[in-house]
Short mmCIF file of C-alpha atoms in Angstrom, two decimals:
data_model
loop_
_atom_site.label_atom_id
_atom_site.label_comp_id
_atom_site.label_asym_id
_atom_site.label_seq_id
_atom_site.Cartn_x
_atom_site.Cartn_y
_atom_site.Cartn_z
CA MET D 1 63.24 92.32 79.61
CA SER D 2 65.52 94.54 77.61
CA LEU D 3 68.54 96.40 78.99
CA VAL D 4 70.76 98.40 76.68
CA LEU D 5 73.83 100.18 78.08
CA TYR D 6 75.33 102.99 76.01
CA ASP D 7 78.93 102.73 77.02
CA TYR D 8 82.46 104.06 76.50
CA ALA D 9 85.18 101.65 77.62
CA LEU D 10 87.55 104.29 79.04
CA ASP D 11 84.90 106.24 80.96
CA GLU D 12 84.94 105.61 84.71
CA ASN D 13 81.24 106.33 85.09
CA CYS D 14 80.35 103.73 82.48
CA TYR D 15 82.71 101.37 84.32
CA LYS D 16 80.70 101.73 87.54
CA VAL D 17 77.60 100.45 85.72
CA ARG D 18 79.50 97.65 83.95
CA LEU D 19 80.80 96.56 87.36
CA LEU D 20 77.36 96.25 88.95
CA LEU D 21 75.84 94.55 85.88
CA SER D 22 78.65 92.00 86.07
CA ILE D 23 78.46 91.52 89.83
CA LEU D 24 74.69 91.02 89.74
CA GLY D 25 74.93 88.89 86.59
CA VAL D 26 72.31 90.93 84.71
CA PRO D 27 72.04 90.09 80.99
CA HIS D 28 72.25 93.21 78.85
CA GLU D 29 73.32 94.60 75.52
CA THR D 30 76.10 97.13 75.20
CA VAL D 31 76.36 99.80 72.53
CA ALA D 32 79.82 101.36 72.25
CA ILE D 33 79.81 105.14 71.88
CA ASP D 34 82.97 106.84 70.64
CA MET D 35 83.22 109.49 73.33
CA PHE D 36 86.86 110.32 72.55
CA PRO D 37 88.02 111.33 70.04
CA GLY D 38 84.71 111.00 68.17
CA SER D 39 82.47 113.03 70.56
CA GLU D 40 79.68 110.72 69.42
CA HIS D 41 77.81 111.43 72.66
CA ARG D 42 77.39 115.02 71.47
CA GLY D 43 76.23 113.98 67.99
CA PRO D 44 72.64 114.15 66.72
CA ALA D 45 72.05 110.40 66.75
CA PHE D 46 72.94 110.00 70.42
CA LEU D 47 71.26 113.27 71.48
CA ALA D 48 68.06 111.95 69.94
CA LEU D 49 68.29 109.05 72.40
CA ASN D 50 69.65 110.98 75.41
CA PRO D 51 69.23 114.76 75.16
CA ARG D 52 71.63 115.22 78.11
CA GLY D 53 74.42 113.85 75.93
CA THR D 54 75.84 111.97 78.91
CA LEU D 55 77.28 108.51 79.38
CA PRO D 56 76.46 106.04 80.71
CA ALA D 57 72.88 105.84 79.52
CA LEU D 58 70.74 102.81 80.19
CA PHE D 59 67.52 101.95 78.40
CA ALA D 60 65.54 99.62 80.64
CA ASP D 61 62.49 98.32 78.82
CA GLY D 62 62.37 101.64 76.98
CA LEU D 63 62.92 103.79 80.10
CA LEU D 64 65.91 106.12 79.76
CA LEU D 65 68.14 106.31 82.83
CA THR D 66 71.13 108.67 83.03
CA GLY D 67 73.81 109.33 85.62
CA ALA D 68 75.93 106.41 86.85
CA GLU D 69 74.77 106.68 90.47
CA ALA D 70 71.08 106.75 89.51
CA ILE D 71 71.61 103.74 87.25
CA LEU D 72 73.41 101.88 90.06
CA ALA D 73 70.47 102.53 92.39
CA TYR D 74 67.97 101.39 89.76
CA LEU D 75 69.88 98.20 89.00
CA ALA D 76 70.31 97.38 92.69
CA GLU D 77 66.62 97.99 93.42
CA ARG D 78 65.50 95.88 90.50
CA PHE D 79 68.02 93.04 90.31
CA ASP D 80 69.79 92.64 93.67
CA GLU D 81 67.86 89.84 95.32
CA SER D 82 70.16 89.94 98.35
CA GLY D 83 69.10 93.52 99.10
CA THR D 84 72.62 94.35 100.25
CA TRP D 85 73.90 96.59 97.44
CA LEU D 86 71.34 99.30 98.27
CA PRO D 87 70.28 98.42 101.81
CA ALA D 88 66.72 99.27 102.92
CA ASP D 89 67.64 100.03 106.54
CA PRO D 90 67.19 103.83 106.78
CA ALA D 91 70.59 104.55 108.35
CA ALA D 92 72.48 102.43 105.84
CA PHE D 93 70.33 103.68 102.95
CA GLY D 94 71.00 107.28 103.94
CA ALA D 95 74.73 106.65 104.32
CA VAL D 96 74.91 105.01 100.88
CA LEU D 97 73.07 107.96 99.32
CA SER D 98 75.39 110.41 101.07
CA TRP D 99 78.41 108.71 99.48
CA LEU D 100 76.67 108.61 96.09
CA HIS D 101 76.19 112.35 96.40
CA PHE D 102 79.85 112.72 97.37
CA ALA D 103 80.80 110.73 94.25
CA VAL D 104 78.99 113.15 91.93
CA ASP D 105 79.94 116.27 93.91
CA GLU D 106 83.42 116.51 95.48
CA LEU D 107 84.79 113.40 93.78
CA SER D 108 83.78 114.58 90.29
CA ALA D 109 87.01 116.60 90.42
CA ALA D 110 88.80 113.27 89.91
CA ALA D 111 86.89 112.60 86.68
CA ARG D 112 87.65 116.12 85.45
CA ALA D 113 91.34 115.74 86.34
CA ARG D 114 91.49 112.40 84.53
CA ALA D 115 89.67 113.70 81.45
CA HIS D 116 92.11 116.61 81.37
CA ALA D 117 95.14 114.32 81.69
CA MET D 118 93.96 111.74 79.16
CA THR D 119 91.96 113.67 76.57
CA ASP D 120 93.10 117.26 77.17
CA ALA D 121 89.57 118.25 78.25
CA PRO D 122 89.70 121.84 79.51
CA ALA D 123 90.30 122.19 83.25
CA ASP D 124 92.41 124.11 85.74
CA GLU D 125 94.76 121.17 86.27
CA ALA D 126 96.21 122.22 89.63
CA ALA D 127 92.75 123.02 91.01
CA VAL D 128 91.04 119.79 89.95
CA VAL D 129 93.95 117.62 91.12
CA ALA D 130 93.97 119.41 94.49
CA ALA D 131 90.20 118.99 94.81
CA ALA D 132 90.44 115.31 93.89
CA ARG D 133 93.19 114.81 96.48
CA ALA D 134 91.08 116.52 99.15
CA ALA D 135 88.17 114.20 98.31
CA LEU D 136 90.41 111.12 98.46
CA ARG D 137 91.67 112.25 101.88
CA LEU D 138 88.08 112.36 103.16
CA MET D 139 87.59 108.82 101.87
CA ASP D 140 90.84 107.61 103.47
CA ASP D 141 89.90 109.26 106.79
CA HIS D 142 86.54 107.48 106.66
CA MET D 143 87.96 104.04 105.88
CA THR D 144 90.72 104.49 108.48
CA LYS D 145 88.06 104.87 111.17
CA ARG D 146 85.87 102.10 109.74
CA GLU D 147 88.72 99.60 110.02
CA PHE D 148 88.95 99.99 113.82
CA SER D 149 85.65 98.17 114.22
CA GLY D 150 86.35 95.71 111.43
CA GLY D 151 84.57 97.70 108.70
CA ARG D 152 85.73 96.54 105.28
CA PHE D 153 83.55 98.71 103.05
CA PHE D 154 82.21 102.28 103.11
CA VAL D 155 78.82 101.37 104.64
CA GLY D 156 77.82 98.26 106.59
CA GLU D 157 79.34 94.81 106.56
CA THR D 158 79.17 94.09 102.82
CA PRO D 159 79.89 96.08 99.66
CA THR D 160 77.23 98.52 98.46
CA ILE D 161 76.80 100.66 95.38
CA ALA D 162 78.63 103.40 97.33
CA ASP D 163 81.84 101.35 97.05
CA LEU D 164 81.33 101.00 93.28
CA ALA D 165 80.60 104.72 92.85
CA LEU D 166 83.79 105.64 94.75
CA PHE D 167 86.09 102.91 93.43
CA PRO D 168 87.20 104.22 89.99
CA ALA D 169 88.36 107.66 91.19
CA PHE D 170 90.94 106.04 93.46
CA ALA D 171 91.75 102.96 91.40
CA LEU D 172 92.48 105.23 88.40
CA SER D 173 94.14 108.06 90.35
CA ARG D 174 97.54 107.48 88.75
CA ASP D 175 95.94 108.43 85.40
CA TYR D 176 95.75 111.99 86.74
CA GLY D 177 98.97 112.04 88.73
CA ILE D 178 97.92 111.05 92.26
CA ASP D 179 99.81 108.08 93.70
CA HIS D 180 98.31 105.67 96.20
CA ASP D 181 101.14 106.28 98.69
CA GLU D 182 99.22 108.70 100.92
CA PHE D 183 96.05 106.63 101.22
CA PRO D 184 96.80 103.39 103.09
CA ALA D 185 93.20 102.65 104.11
CA LEU D 186 92.00 103.14 100.52
CA ARG D 187 94.79 100.89 99.24
CA ARG D 188 93.47 98.11 101.49
CA TRP D 189 89.84 98.90 100.56
CA ILE D 190 90.35 98.59 96.79
CA ARG D 191 91.85 95.15 97.32
CA ARG D 192 88.57 94.14 98.99
CA VAL D 193 86.50 95.61 96.15
CA ARG D 194 88.68 93.77 93.63
CA ALA D 195 87.90 90.51 95.44
CA VAL D 196 84.10 90.88 95.02
CA SER D 197 82.69 88.06 92.90
CA GLY D 198 82.00 89.32 89.38
CA PHE D 199 84.56 92.14 89.58
CA LEU D 200 85.74 93.45 86.20
CA THR D 201 88.82 95.42 85.26
CA MET D 202 89.06 98.29 82.78
CA PRO D 203 92.03 99.95 81.06
CA GLY D 204 94.12 101.47 83.86
CA ILE D 205 92.89 98.95 86.44
CA PRO D 206 95.11 95.96 85.79
CA ASP D 207 94.42 92.32 86.21
CA TYR D 208 97.07 90.74 88.44
CA HIS D 209 98.04 87.92 86.10
CA MET G 1 119.47 108.71 101.93
CA SER G 2 120.94 110.11 105.14
CA ALA G 3 122.38 107.81 107.77
CA GLY G 4 119.94 106.33 110.26
CA TRP G 5 116.63 104.57 110.40
CA TYR G 6 113.44 106.09 109.04
CA PRO G 7 109.81 105.04 109.61
CA LEU G 8 107.91 104.19 106.40
CA ALA G 9 104.61 102.58 107.42
CA LEU G 10 102.58 101.14 110.25
CA ALA G 11 103.48 97.45 110.35
CA ASP G 12 99.81 96.45 110.66
CA GLY G 13 98.90 98.37 107.52
CA ILE G 14 100.99 96.27 105.14
CA GLU G 15 99.15 92.97 104.94
CA PRO G 16 101.03 89.78 103.93
CA GLY G 17 101.15 89.43 100.15
CA THR G 18 100.73 93.17 99.47
CA SER G 19 102.88 96.13 98.48
CA ALA G 20 102.73 99.89 98.98
CA GLY G 21 104.64 102.76 97.48
CA THR G 22 106.09 105.52 99.60
CA GLN G 23 108.81 108.17 99.49
CA LEU G 24 111.76 109.09 101.67
CA PHE G 25 113.36 112.46 100.97
CA GLY G 26 111.52 112.32 97.64
CA LYS G 27 112.99 108.98 96.64
CA GLU G 28 110.36 106.40 95.69
CA LEU G 29 110.44 103.19 97.73
CA VAL G 30 108.32 100.06 97.74
CA VAL G 31 107.37 98.48 101.06
CA TRP G 32 106.10 94.96 100.60
CA ARG G 33 105.37 91.96 102.74
CA ASP G 34 105.80 88.46 101.39
CA ALA G 35 103.33 85.64 102.00
CA GLY G 36 105.48 84.46 104.90
CA GLY G 37 105.11 87.85 106.61
CA ALA G 38 108.63 89.24 106.10
CA ALA G 39 108.74 92.95 105.21
CA HIS G 40 110.99 94.31 102.45
CA VAL G 41 111.96 97.86 101.46
CA TRP G 42 113.48 98.45 98.05
CA GLU G 43 114.02 101.14 95.52
CA ASP G 44 110.64 101.35 93.74
CA ARG G 45 111.93 100.71 90.23
CA CYS G 46 111.90 97.61 88.10
CA PRO G 47 115.39 97.39 86.50
CA HIS G 48 113.73 96.48 83.19
CA ARG G 49 111.70 99.57 82.25
CA GLY G 50 111.69 101.62 85.44
CA MET G 51 108.07 100.82 86.35
CA ARG G 52 107.25 101.30 90.05
CA LEU G 53 107.32 97.83 91.63
CA SER G 54 104.68 99.02 94.12
CA PHE G 55 102.20 98.91 91.20
CA GLY G 56 102.94 95.20 90.89
CA PHE G 57 101.80 92.22 92.87
CA VAL G 58 103.20 89.82 95.42
CA ARG G 59 103.13 86.08 94.77
CA GLY G 60 104.52 83.94 97.58
CA ASP G 61 107.99 85.17 98.45
CA ARG G 62 108.40 87.26 95.31
CA ILE G 63 107.14 90.57 93.97
CA ALA G 64 106.32 90.83 90.26
CA CYS G 65 106.38 93.93 88.09
CA LEU G 66 103.06 94.97 86.57
CA TYR G 67 104.57 95.68 83.14
CA HIS G 68 106.15 92.40 82.06
CA GLY G 69 105.90 90.17 85.11
CA TRP G 70 109.60 90.09 86.04
CA GLN G 71 109.78 88.41 89.45
CA PHE G 72 112.20 89.33 92.24
CA ASP G 73 113.01 87.31 95.35
CA GLY G 74 113.36 88.67 98.88
CA ALA G 75 116.97 89.71 98.24
CA GLY G 76 115.96 91.84 95.23
CA GLN G 77 117.37 89.30 92.79
CA CYS G 78 115.42 88.78 89.55
CA ARG G 79 114.38 85.12 89.39
CA ALA G 80 112.00 84.87 86.45
CA ILE G 81 111.30 86.71 83.20
CA PRO G 82 108.05 85.41 81.68
CA ALA G 83 109.03 86.36 78.11
CA HIS G 84 112.13 84.16 78.46
CA PRO G 85 110.95 81.21 80.56
CA HIS G 86 114.13 79.16 79.99
CA LEU G 87 116.58 81.97 80.70
CA ASP G 88 118.96 81.56 83.60
CA VAL G 89 118.50 85.12 84.86
CA PRO G 90 121.83 86.94 85.28
CA GLU G 91 122.82 87.87 88.84
CA THR G 92 123.26 91.47 87.71
CA ILE G 93 119.50 91.98 87.36
CA LYS G 94 118.84 93.11 90.90
CA VAL G 95 116.87 95.81 92.70
CA ALA G 96 118.60 98.03 95.28
CA THR G 97 117.43 96.97 98.74
CA TYR G 98 117.39 98.60 102.17
CA ARG G 99 117.72 97.18 105.65
CA VAL G 100 114.36 96.69 107.36
CA ALA G 101 113.37 96.54 111.02
CA GLU G 102 109.90 96.13 112.47
CA ARG G 103 109.89 97.80 115.86
CA ALA G 104 107.20 99.46 117.96
CA GLY G 105 104.54 98.65 115.36
CA VAL G 106 106.39 100.52 112.61
CA ILE G 107 108.35 99.39 109.55
CA TRP G 108 111.71 101.22 109.53
CA ALA G 109 114.33 101.25 106.81
CA ALA G 110 117.97 102.22 106.61
CA ASP G 111 120.67 102.27 103.98
CA ALA G 112 121.96 98.73 103.31
CA HIS G 113 125.35 99.63 104.78
CA THR G 114 124.12 101.60 107.77
CA GLU G 115 125.97 101.31 111.04
CA ALA G 116 123.25 103.10 112.97
CA PRO G 117 121.71 100.96 115.73
CA GLU G 118 118.29 99.51 114.96
CA PRO G 119 115.28 101.33 116.42
CA ALA G 120 114.32 100.27 119.93
CA ALA G 121 111.63 97.69 120.51
CA ARG G 122 108.50 98.81 122.36
CA ASP G 123 105.59 96.57 123.27
CA ALA G 124 101.91 97.11 123.82
CA LEU G 125 101.25 99.76 121.17
CA THR G 126 98.10 99.93 119.05
CA PRO G 127 98.28 101.50 115.57
CA ILE G 128 96.06 104.53 114.98
CA ARG G 129 96.91 105.74 111.49
CA SER G 130 99.48 107.18 109.11
CA LEU G 131 98.84 110.86 108.49
CA TYR G 132 100.24 112.63 105.41
CA VAL G 133 100.75 116.35 105.78
CA ASP G 134 101.90 119.00 103.31
CA ARG G 135 104.47 120.48 105.67
CA PRO G 136 108.23 119.94 106.02
CA VAL G 137 109.30 117.52 108.73
CA ALA G 138 111.11 120.22 110.74
CA ALA G 139 107.95 122.35 110.86
CA VAL G 140 105.85 119.36 111.93
CA ARG G 141 108.33 118.47 114.65
CA ALA G 142 108.48 122.06 115.90
CA ALA G 143 104.69 122.38 115.97
CA LEU G 144 104.29 119.10 117.86
CA ALA G 145 107.05 119.96 120.34
CA GLY G 146 105.39 123.31 120.96
CA ALA G 147 101.68 122.55 121.06
CA GLY G 148 101.59 118.79 121.64
CA PHE G 149 99.19 116.44 119.90
CA PRO G 150 95.49 117.36 119.76
CA GLY G 151 93.65 115.30 122.37
CA ALA G 152 90.65 113.17 121.49
CA ASP G 153 88.65 115.11 124.13
CA GLY G 154 89.90 118.57 123.16
CA ALA G 155 92.73 118.96 125.68
CA PRO G 156 96.11 118.61 123.91
CA LEU G 157 98.45 115.77 124.85
CA PRO G 158 101.69 117.54 125.86
CA PHE G 159 104.94 116.71 124.11
CA ALA G 160 106.97 114.36 126.30
CA GLY G 161 110.23 113.97 124.39
CA ASP G 162 111.82 111.93 121.64
CA ALA G 163 112.23 108.30 122.64
CA GLY G 164 114.31 106.39 120.10
CA GLY G 165 112.84 108.01 116.99
CA LEU G 166 109.32 108.10 118.44
CA LEU G 167 107.88 111.40 119.62
CA ALA G 168 105.98 110.82 122.86
CA PHE G 169 102.84 112.66 123.98
CA GLY G 170 100.89 112.68 127.25
CA ALA G 171 101.55 113.26 130.93
CA PRO G 172 102.43 111.94 133.43
CA GLU G 173 102.98 108.88 131.20
CA PRO G 174 103.01 108.92 127.38
CA VAL G 175 99.73 107.74 125.82
CA LEU G 176 100.58 108.38 122.16
CA PHE G 177 103.66 108.06 119.95
CA ALA G 178 104.37 109.42 116.48
CA ALA G 179 107.23 108.52 114.15
CA LEU G 180 107.99 111.18 111.53
CA GLN G 181 108.85 110.20 107.96
CA PRO G 182 110.54 112.88 105.80
CA PHE G 183 108.37 112.02 102.76
CA ALA G 184 109.45 114.63 100.23
CA ALA G 185 110.26 118.33 100.15
CA GLY G 186 107.48 120.01 102.12
CA ARG G 187 105.71 116.72 102.91
CA THR G 188 105.78 114.58 106.05
CA ALA G 189 104.14 111.33 107.10
CA LEU G 190 103.33 110.72 110.77
CA HIS G 191 102.90 107.11 111.87
CA ILE G 192 100.78 107.32 115.00
CA LEU G 193 100.34 104.66 117.70
CA ALA G 194 98.54 104.63 121.05
CA VAL G 195 99.88 103.07 124.23
CA GLY G 196 97.99 100.01 125.44
CA ALA G 197 94.89 98.58 123.81
CA PRO G 198 92.31 101.37 123.42
CA ALA G 199 88.76 100.42 122.41
CA ALA G 200 87.60 100.98 118.82
CA GLU G 201 85.77 104.20 119.73
CA ASP G 202 88.91 105.60 121.37
CA ARG G 203 90.96 104.76 118.29
CA VAL G 204 88.33 106.54 116.15
CA ALA G 205 88.63 109.58 118.42
CA LEU G 206 92.43 109.59 118.13
CA ALA G 207 92.23 109.23 114.34
CA GLY G 208 89.87 112.22 114.38
CA ALA G 209 92.40 114.14 116.48
CA ALA G 210 94.99 113.38 113.81
CA GLU G 211 92.68 115.01 111.21
CA VAL G 212 92.52 118.07 113.49
CA LEU G 213 96.32 118.09 113.60
CA ARG G 214 96.57 117.94 109.79
CA ARG G 215 94.17 120.87 109.41
CA ALA G 216 96.10 122.84 112.03
CA LEU G 217 99.48 122.15 110.43
CA GLU G 218 98.38 122.87 106.87
CA GLY G 219 96.15 125.77 107.83
CA ALA G 220 99.02 127.37 109.73
CA SER G 221 101.17 127.04 106.64
CA ALA G 222 98.52 128.61 104.39
CA LEU G 223 98.13 131.49 106.83
CA ALA G 224 101.89 131.96 107.03
CA GLU G 225 102.17 132.03 103.25
CA ALA G 226 99.27 134.47 102.94
CA ALA G 227 100.95 136.75 105.48
CA ALA G 228 104.35 136.54 103.75
#
């Protein structure tokens, strides 16, 4: 078996994949790509490997996988013996996929806002921050209602890849100027995600020493 | 901060050993609960480098700053500086604190020297949620007093008066209360509680009604601005 993750330490999408690899204890190699300031992911060497020029990229026994959410699903399907991270039950499976879609659709505003704040990537700052805040509100509304029946995670009784796909946008929200003050249910939820065995931090998500 | 007591959070929402940031009239505050369950409200600034203490972490009966680990006891007094483990920390290193009262399922705070009476106690309430709205507190109050609170089943719960800092809704008896927090200019937090012990599905419905209220309040403001 050979797994090679092309990774950039400060990228929240790469972080999602690092999280699941750590949680599932999957041995892998990591190749650091200088996304900023080097733009190595847009250079000829990396484009020869991944023509999309996107990170993360995972080579699994020679198969190229791109897109953090797709990689999470692949890793869960292949390595999660518990079957809980991507549940097979149709309702839970559908709900997890709905949140994965939310992560790459509405919530992508958070990644754009953060890239703009940290690396000056072009964006309409007010618009992406407002869109990110609207997405975080939807998440807080959801977790508020989940808590009434004891729900601790976005879907089902245990964490799924939906929680990992949604986690960085909120955990890193201060990077792009959104405080946690307005999102009490999400504040409680990220504490639960942080307590998952195998959890990793990244720059901007501190370890409570 | 003006005289009087202000609601800052639902008491249930601040778990022991955790902290949350909030604002009152635009001033940043930290609400934290020590391991023993006592709630504290302070200015949200570490006296060392100005870092928000709400970003930090609670250990036992102290809160520690995320930056350099300075630890403060329940009175706001700095008790330990990790970079100087043998230092007898001067009494002057202290965070400004507020008076705290937990009443009616809500954490309230007042200026340390307030003479205002503490909020009234009220039993048998169940927390629904805190709702953050981009509207000034006066506009939120006026809208609620006029139209009531959206009902879970579509029919609004009529406004039934202000009972000790809690707006009451429902007739003939109140079934819902909301405490209004003047968060910042143009922003209000509503801490919403139901009377009695509603089932989980009823709490979900009331939380959904709160989302309807937020859309109505903010939509009304957008329409008003577009018309202006």
